[in-house]
Tab-separated table of C-alpha atoms and ligand atoms in Angstrom:
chain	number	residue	atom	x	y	z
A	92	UNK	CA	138.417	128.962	55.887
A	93	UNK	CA	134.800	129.056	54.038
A	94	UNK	CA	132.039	127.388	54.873
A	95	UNK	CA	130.965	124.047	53.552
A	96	UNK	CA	128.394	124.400	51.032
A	97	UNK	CA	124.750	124.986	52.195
A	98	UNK	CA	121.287	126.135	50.629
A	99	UNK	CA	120.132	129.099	51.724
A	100	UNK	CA	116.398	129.628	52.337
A	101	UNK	CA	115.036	133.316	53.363
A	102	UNK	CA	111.750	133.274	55.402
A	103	UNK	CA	109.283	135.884	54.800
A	104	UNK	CA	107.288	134.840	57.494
A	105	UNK	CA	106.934	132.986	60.523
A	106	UNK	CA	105.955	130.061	59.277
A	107	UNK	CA	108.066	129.888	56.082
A	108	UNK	CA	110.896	129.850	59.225
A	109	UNK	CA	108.999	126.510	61.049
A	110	UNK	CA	108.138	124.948	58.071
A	111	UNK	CA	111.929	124.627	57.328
A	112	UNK	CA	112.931	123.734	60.831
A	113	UNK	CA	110.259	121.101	60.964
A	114	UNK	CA	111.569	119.655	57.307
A	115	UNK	CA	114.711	119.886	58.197
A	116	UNK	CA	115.710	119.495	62.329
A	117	UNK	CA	119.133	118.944	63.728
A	118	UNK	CA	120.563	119.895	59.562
A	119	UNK	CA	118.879	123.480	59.840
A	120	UNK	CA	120.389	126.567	61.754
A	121	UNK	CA	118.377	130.003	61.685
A	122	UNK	CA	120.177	132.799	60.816
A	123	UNK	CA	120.037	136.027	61.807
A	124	UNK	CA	122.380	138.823	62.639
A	125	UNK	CA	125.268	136.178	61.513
A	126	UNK	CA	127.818	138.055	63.917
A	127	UNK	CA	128.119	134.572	65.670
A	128	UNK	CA	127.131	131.754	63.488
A	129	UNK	CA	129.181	132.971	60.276
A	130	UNK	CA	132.246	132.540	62.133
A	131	UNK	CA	130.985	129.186	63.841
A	132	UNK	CA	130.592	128.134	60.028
A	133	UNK	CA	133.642	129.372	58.651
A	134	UNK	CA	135.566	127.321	61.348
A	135	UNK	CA	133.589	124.507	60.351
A	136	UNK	CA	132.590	124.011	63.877
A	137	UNK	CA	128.814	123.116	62.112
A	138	UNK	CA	127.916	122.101	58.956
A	139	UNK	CA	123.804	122.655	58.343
A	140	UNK	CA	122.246	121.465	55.344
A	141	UNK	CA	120.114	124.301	55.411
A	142	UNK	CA	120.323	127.683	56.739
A	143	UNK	CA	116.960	129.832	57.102
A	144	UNK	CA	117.557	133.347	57.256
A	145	UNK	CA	114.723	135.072	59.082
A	146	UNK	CA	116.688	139.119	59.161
A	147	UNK	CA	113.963	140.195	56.685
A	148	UNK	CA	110.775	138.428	58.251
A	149	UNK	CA	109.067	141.557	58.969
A	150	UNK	CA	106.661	139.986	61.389
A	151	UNK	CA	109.312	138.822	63.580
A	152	UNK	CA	110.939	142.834	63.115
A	153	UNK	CA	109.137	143.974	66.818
A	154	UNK	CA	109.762	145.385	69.627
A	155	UNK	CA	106.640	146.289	71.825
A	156	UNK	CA	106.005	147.099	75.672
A	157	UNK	CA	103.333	144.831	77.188
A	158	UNK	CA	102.566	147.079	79.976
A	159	UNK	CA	99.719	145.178	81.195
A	160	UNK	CA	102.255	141.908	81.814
A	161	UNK	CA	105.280	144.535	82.704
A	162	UNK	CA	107.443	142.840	79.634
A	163	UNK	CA	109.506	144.299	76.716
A	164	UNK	CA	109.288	141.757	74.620
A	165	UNK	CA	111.939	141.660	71.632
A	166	UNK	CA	111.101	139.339	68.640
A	167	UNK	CA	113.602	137.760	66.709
A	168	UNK	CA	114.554	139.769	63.477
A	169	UNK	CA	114.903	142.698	66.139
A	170	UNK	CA	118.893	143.922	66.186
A	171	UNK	CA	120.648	145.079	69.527
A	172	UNK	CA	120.455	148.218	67.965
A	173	UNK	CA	116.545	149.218	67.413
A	174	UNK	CA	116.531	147.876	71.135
A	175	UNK	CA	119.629	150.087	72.375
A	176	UNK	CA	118.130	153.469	70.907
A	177	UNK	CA	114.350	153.100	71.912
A	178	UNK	CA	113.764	156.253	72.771
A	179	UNK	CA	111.736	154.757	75.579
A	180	UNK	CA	114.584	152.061	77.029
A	181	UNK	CA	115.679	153.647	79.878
A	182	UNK	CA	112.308	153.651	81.325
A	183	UNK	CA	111.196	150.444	80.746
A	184	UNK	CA	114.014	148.080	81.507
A	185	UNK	CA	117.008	150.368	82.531
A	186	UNK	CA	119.485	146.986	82.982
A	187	UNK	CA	119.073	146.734	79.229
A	188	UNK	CA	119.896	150.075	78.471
A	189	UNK	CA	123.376	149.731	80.792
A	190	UNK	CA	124.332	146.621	79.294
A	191	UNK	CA	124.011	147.529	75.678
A	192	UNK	CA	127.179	149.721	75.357
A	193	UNK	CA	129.280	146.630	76.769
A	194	UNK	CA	128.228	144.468	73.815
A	195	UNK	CA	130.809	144.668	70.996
A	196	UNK	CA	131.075	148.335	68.879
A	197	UNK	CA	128.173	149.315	67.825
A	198	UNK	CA	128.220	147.847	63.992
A	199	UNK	CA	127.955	144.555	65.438
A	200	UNK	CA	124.975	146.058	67.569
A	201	UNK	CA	123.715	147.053	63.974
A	202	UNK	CA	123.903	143.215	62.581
A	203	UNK	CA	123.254	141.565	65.572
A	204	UNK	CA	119.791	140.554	66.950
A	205	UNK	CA	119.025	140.342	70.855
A	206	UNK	CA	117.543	136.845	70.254
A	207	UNK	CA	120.760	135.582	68.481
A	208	UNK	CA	122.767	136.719	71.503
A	209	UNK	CA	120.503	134.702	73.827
A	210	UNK	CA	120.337	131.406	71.486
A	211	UNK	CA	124.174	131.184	71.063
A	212	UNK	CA	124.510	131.488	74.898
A	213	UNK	CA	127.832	132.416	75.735
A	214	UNK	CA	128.075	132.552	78.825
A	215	UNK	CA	130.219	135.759	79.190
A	216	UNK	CA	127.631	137.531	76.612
A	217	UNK	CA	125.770	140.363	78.279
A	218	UNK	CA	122.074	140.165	76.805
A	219	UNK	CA	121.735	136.665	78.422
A	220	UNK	CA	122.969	137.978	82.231
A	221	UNK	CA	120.359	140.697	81.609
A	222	UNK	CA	117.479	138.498	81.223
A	223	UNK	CA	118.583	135.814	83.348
A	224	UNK	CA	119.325	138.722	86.441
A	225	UNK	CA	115.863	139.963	85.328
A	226	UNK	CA	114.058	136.773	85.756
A	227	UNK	CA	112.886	136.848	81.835
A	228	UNK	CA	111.624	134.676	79.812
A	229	UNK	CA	111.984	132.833	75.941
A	230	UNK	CA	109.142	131.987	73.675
A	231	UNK	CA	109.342	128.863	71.943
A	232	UNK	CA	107.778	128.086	68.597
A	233	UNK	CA	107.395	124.575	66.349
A	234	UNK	CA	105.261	123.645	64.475
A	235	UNK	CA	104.287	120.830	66.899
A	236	UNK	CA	103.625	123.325	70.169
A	237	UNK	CA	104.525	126.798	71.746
A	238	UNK	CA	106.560	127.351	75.106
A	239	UNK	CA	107.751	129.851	77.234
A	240	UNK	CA	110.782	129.150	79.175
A	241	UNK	CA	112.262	131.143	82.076
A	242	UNK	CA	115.982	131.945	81.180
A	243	UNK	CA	117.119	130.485	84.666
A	244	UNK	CA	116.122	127.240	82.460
A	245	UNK	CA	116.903	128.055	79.494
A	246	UNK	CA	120.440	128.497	79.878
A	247	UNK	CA	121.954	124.871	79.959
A	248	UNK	CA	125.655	125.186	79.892
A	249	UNK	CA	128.345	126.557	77.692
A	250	UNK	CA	126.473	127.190	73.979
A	251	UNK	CA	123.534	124.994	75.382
A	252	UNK	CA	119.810	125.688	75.343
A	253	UNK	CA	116.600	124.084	76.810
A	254	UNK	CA	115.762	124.682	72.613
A	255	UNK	CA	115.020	121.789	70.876
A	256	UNK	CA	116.223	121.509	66.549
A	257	UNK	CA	112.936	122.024	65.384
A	258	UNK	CA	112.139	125.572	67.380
A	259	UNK	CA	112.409	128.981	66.703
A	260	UNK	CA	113.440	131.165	69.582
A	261	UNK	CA	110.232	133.603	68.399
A	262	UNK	CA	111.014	136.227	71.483
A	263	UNK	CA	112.172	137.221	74.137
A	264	UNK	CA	110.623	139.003	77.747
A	265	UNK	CA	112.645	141.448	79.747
A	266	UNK	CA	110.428	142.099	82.886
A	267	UNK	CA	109.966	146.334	82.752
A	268	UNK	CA	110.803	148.075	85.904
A	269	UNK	CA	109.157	147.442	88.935
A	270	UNK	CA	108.239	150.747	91.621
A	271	UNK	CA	111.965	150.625	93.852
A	272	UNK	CA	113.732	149.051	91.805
A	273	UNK	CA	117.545	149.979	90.792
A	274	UNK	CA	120.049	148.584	88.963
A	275	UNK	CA	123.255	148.756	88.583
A	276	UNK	CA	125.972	146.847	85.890
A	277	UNK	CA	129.650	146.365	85.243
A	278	UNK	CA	132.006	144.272	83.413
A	279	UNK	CA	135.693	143.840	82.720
A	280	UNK	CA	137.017	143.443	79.944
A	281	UNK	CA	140.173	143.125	78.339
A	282	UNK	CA	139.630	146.333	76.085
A	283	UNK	CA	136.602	148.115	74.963
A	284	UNK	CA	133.720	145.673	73.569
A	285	UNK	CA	135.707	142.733	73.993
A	286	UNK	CA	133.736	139.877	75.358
A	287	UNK	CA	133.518	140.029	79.128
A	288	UNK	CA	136.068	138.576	81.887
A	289	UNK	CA	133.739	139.002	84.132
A	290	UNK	CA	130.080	141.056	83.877
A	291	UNK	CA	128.017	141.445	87.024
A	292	UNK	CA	124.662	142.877	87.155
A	293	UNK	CA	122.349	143.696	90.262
A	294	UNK	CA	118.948	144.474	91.121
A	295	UNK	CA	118.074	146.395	94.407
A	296	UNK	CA	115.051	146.916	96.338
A	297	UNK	CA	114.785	148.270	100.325
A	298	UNK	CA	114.927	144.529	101.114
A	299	UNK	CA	116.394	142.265	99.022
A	300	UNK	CA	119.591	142.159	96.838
A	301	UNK	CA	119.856	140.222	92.992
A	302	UNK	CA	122.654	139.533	91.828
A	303	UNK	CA	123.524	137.941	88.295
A	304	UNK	CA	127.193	137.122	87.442
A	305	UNK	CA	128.568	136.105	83.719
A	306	UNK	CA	131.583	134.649	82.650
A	307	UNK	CA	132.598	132.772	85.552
A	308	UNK	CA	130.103	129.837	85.348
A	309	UNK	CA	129.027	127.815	82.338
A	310	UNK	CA	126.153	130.104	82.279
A	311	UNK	CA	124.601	133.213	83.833
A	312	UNK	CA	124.518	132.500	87.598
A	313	UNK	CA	121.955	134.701	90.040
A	314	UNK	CA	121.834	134.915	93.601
A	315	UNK	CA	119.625	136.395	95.827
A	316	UNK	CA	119.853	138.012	99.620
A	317	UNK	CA	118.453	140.057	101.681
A	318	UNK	CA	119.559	143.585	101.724
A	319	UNK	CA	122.967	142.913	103.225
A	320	UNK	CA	125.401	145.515	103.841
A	321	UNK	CA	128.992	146.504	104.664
A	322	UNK	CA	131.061	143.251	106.132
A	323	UNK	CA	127.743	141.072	105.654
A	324	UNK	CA	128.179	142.048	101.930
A	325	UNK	CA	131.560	141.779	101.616
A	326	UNK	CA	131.210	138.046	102.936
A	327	UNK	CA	128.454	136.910	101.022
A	328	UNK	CA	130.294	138.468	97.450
A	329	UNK	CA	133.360	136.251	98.477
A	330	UNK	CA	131.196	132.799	98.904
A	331	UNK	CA	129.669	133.737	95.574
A	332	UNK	CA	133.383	134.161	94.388
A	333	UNK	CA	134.078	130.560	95.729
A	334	UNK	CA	130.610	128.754	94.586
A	335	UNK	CA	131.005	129.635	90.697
A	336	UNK	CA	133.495	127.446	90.234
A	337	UNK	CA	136.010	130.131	88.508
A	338	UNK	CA	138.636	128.648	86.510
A	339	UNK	CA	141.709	129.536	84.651
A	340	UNK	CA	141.939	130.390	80.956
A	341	UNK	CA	144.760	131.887	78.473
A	342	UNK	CA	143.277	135.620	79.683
A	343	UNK	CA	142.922	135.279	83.229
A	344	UNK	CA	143.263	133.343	86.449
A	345	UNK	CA	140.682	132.197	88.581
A	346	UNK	CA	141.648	133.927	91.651
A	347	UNK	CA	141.308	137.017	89.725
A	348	UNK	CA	137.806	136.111	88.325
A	349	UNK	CA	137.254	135.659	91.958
A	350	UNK	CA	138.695	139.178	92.891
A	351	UNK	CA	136.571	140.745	89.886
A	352	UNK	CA	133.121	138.869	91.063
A	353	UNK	CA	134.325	140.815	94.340
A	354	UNK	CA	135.064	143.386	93.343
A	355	UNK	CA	132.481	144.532	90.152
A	356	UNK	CA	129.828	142.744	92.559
A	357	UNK	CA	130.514	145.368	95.538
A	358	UNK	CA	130.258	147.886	92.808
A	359	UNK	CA	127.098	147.002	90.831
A	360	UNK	CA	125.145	146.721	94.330
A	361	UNK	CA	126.800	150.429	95.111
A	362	UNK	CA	125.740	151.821	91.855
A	363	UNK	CA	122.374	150.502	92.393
A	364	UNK	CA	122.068	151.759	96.273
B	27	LIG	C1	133.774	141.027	66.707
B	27	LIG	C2	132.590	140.584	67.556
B	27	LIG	C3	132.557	140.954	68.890
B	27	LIG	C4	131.476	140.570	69.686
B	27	LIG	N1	131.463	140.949	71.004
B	27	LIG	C5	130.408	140.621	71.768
B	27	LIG	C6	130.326	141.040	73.146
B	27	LIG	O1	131.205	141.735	73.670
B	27	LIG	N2	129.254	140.633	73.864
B	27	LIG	C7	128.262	139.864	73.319
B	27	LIG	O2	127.318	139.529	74.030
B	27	LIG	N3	128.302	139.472	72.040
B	27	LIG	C8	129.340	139.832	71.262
B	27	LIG	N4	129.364	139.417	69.957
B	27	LIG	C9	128.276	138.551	69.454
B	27	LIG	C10	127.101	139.395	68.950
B	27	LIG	O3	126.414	139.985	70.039
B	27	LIG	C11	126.145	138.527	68.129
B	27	LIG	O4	125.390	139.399	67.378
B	27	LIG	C12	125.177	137.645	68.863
B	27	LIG	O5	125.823	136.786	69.755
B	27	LIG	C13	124.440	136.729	67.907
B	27	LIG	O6	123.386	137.401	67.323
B	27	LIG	P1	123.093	137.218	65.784
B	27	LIG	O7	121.763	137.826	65.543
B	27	LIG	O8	124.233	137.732	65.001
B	27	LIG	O9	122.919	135.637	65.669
B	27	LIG	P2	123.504	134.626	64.591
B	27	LIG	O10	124.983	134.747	64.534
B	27	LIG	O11	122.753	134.740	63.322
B	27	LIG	O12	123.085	133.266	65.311
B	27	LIG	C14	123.704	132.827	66.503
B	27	LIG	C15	123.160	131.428	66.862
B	27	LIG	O13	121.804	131.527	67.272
B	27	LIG	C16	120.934	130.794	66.390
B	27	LIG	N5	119.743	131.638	66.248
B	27	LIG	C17	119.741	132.976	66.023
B	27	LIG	N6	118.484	133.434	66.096
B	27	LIG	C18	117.681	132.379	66.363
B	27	LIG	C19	116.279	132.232	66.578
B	27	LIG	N7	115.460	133.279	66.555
B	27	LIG	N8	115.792	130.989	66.841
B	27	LIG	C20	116.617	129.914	66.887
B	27	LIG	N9	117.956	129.993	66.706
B	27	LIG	C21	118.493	131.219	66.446
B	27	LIG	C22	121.745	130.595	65.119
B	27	LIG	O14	121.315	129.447	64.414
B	27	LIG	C23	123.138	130.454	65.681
B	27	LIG	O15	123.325	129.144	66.186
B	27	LIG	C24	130.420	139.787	69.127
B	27	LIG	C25	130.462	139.418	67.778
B	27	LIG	C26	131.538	139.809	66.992
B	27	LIG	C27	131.559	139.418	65.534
């Protein structure tokens, strides 16, 4: 199938971006790596009057370190790729720098922005476990007001967002590396940059234990504990299991979802030891 007919509008800036959403509301969509939303429009599963491309808005093209806040933050034009190789990545927010090699092959990577990833919000997608286990953020921009909104809110449900028609997701805030901190990550998937079954991510300190699970729930889930170990571990990973609801689908059962939150859980808070 094609998609129904639409006009096509390509910001240069910022504001050429919010003038259109403001114009134009629920009948706009942004686009911007298209490695989601073209196939969303060629199924016809929406039909905007209007899409605004904002790939080339150089302004929204950035990726900087704010060391003084401890973020990375990622605007919107910025693909998967100019975040993956920062030469710098691994430094600054190692979870990302896991994570990245589980999205897709890499000439999605190439097309794909990290803000895209985090505004179609699928919940088995890796970009929004990493900011959600993180405890990141997304900046909000209208023409009316600017927001920042934790991802833990963020996140509404299956393809849902706290984003309202009229807003550009502007960028997003990965929280850098804090002094003992590790990390670990870990996914299944049916083969090799397929979407995950089940993608677990974990953040360890001396004391205390986060751990962010995707795929299972409608959204990113996190949990946090102290720093448990051996059966104590093993007990609290199978209540998690239980409490995100897993489900059956045509690729897997839930009691193996279960056995993979488990399982990839156990490993992630190993790998991060
Ligand atoms: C074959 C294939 C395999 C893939 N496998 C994976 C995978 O394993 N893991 C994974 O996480 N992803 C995977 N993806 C998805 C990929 O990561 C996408 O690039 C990403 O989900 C969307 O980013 P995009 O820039 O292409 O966004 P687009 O497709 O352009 O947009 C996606 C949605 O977000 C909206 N949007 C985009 N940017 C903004 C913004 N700044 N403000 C407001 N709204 C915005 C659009 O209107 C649209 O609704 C795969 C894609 C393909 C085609």
């Amino acid at each position: 199938m094609k998609p129904a007919l639409f006009d096509y509008v390509r910001a240069m800036t910022t504001q050429d971006a919010l003038d259109v959403l403001a114009q134009t509301g629920e009948d706009a969509r942004v686009l911007a790596g298209g490695q989601s939303l073209m196939a969303v429009l060629n199924m016809r599963l929406a039909q905007p009057r209007v899409l605004v491309d904002i790939s080339r808005t150089d302004e929204l093209n950035a990726v900087r370190a704010d060391s003084q806040a401890g973020h990375l933050v990622v605007s919107a034009a910025a693909t998967q790729s100019s975040v993956e190789w920062r030469a710098t990545l691994r430094d600054e927010v190692p979870l990302l720098a896991m994570a990245f090699p589980h999205i897709s092959h890499f000439q999605i990577r190439n097309r794909g922005t990290v803000c895209g990833s985090v505004v179609h919000a699928d919940p088995s997608a890796e970009l929004p476990l990493v900011l959600t286990a993180l405890g990141g953020d997304v900046l909000l921009r209208s023409k009316r007001k600017q927001r920042a909104v934790p991802a833990n809110d963020f996140f509404q449900g299956m393809l849902m967002t706290a984003r309202e028609p009229d807003e550009l997701v502007e960028a997003v805030r990965f929280p850098m590396k804090k002094p003992g901190e590790r990390f670990g990550f870990a996914e299944c998937s049916a083969r090799h940059g397929d979407f995950a079954m089940v993608a677990c991510a974990a953040i360890v300190t001396d004391d205390a234990i986060r751990i962010a699970v995707g795929g299972v729930a409608d959204r990113p889930k996190v949990e946090r504990w102290p720093r448990l170990r051996g059966e104590d571990l093993r007990g609290a990973l199978n209540d998690l299991s239980w409490k995100l609801g897993a489900h059956d689908d045509a690729h897997i059962s839930a009691k193996y979802r279960r056995h993979l939150v488990r399982e990839l859980g156990w490993r992630v808070i190993e790998e991060a030891k």
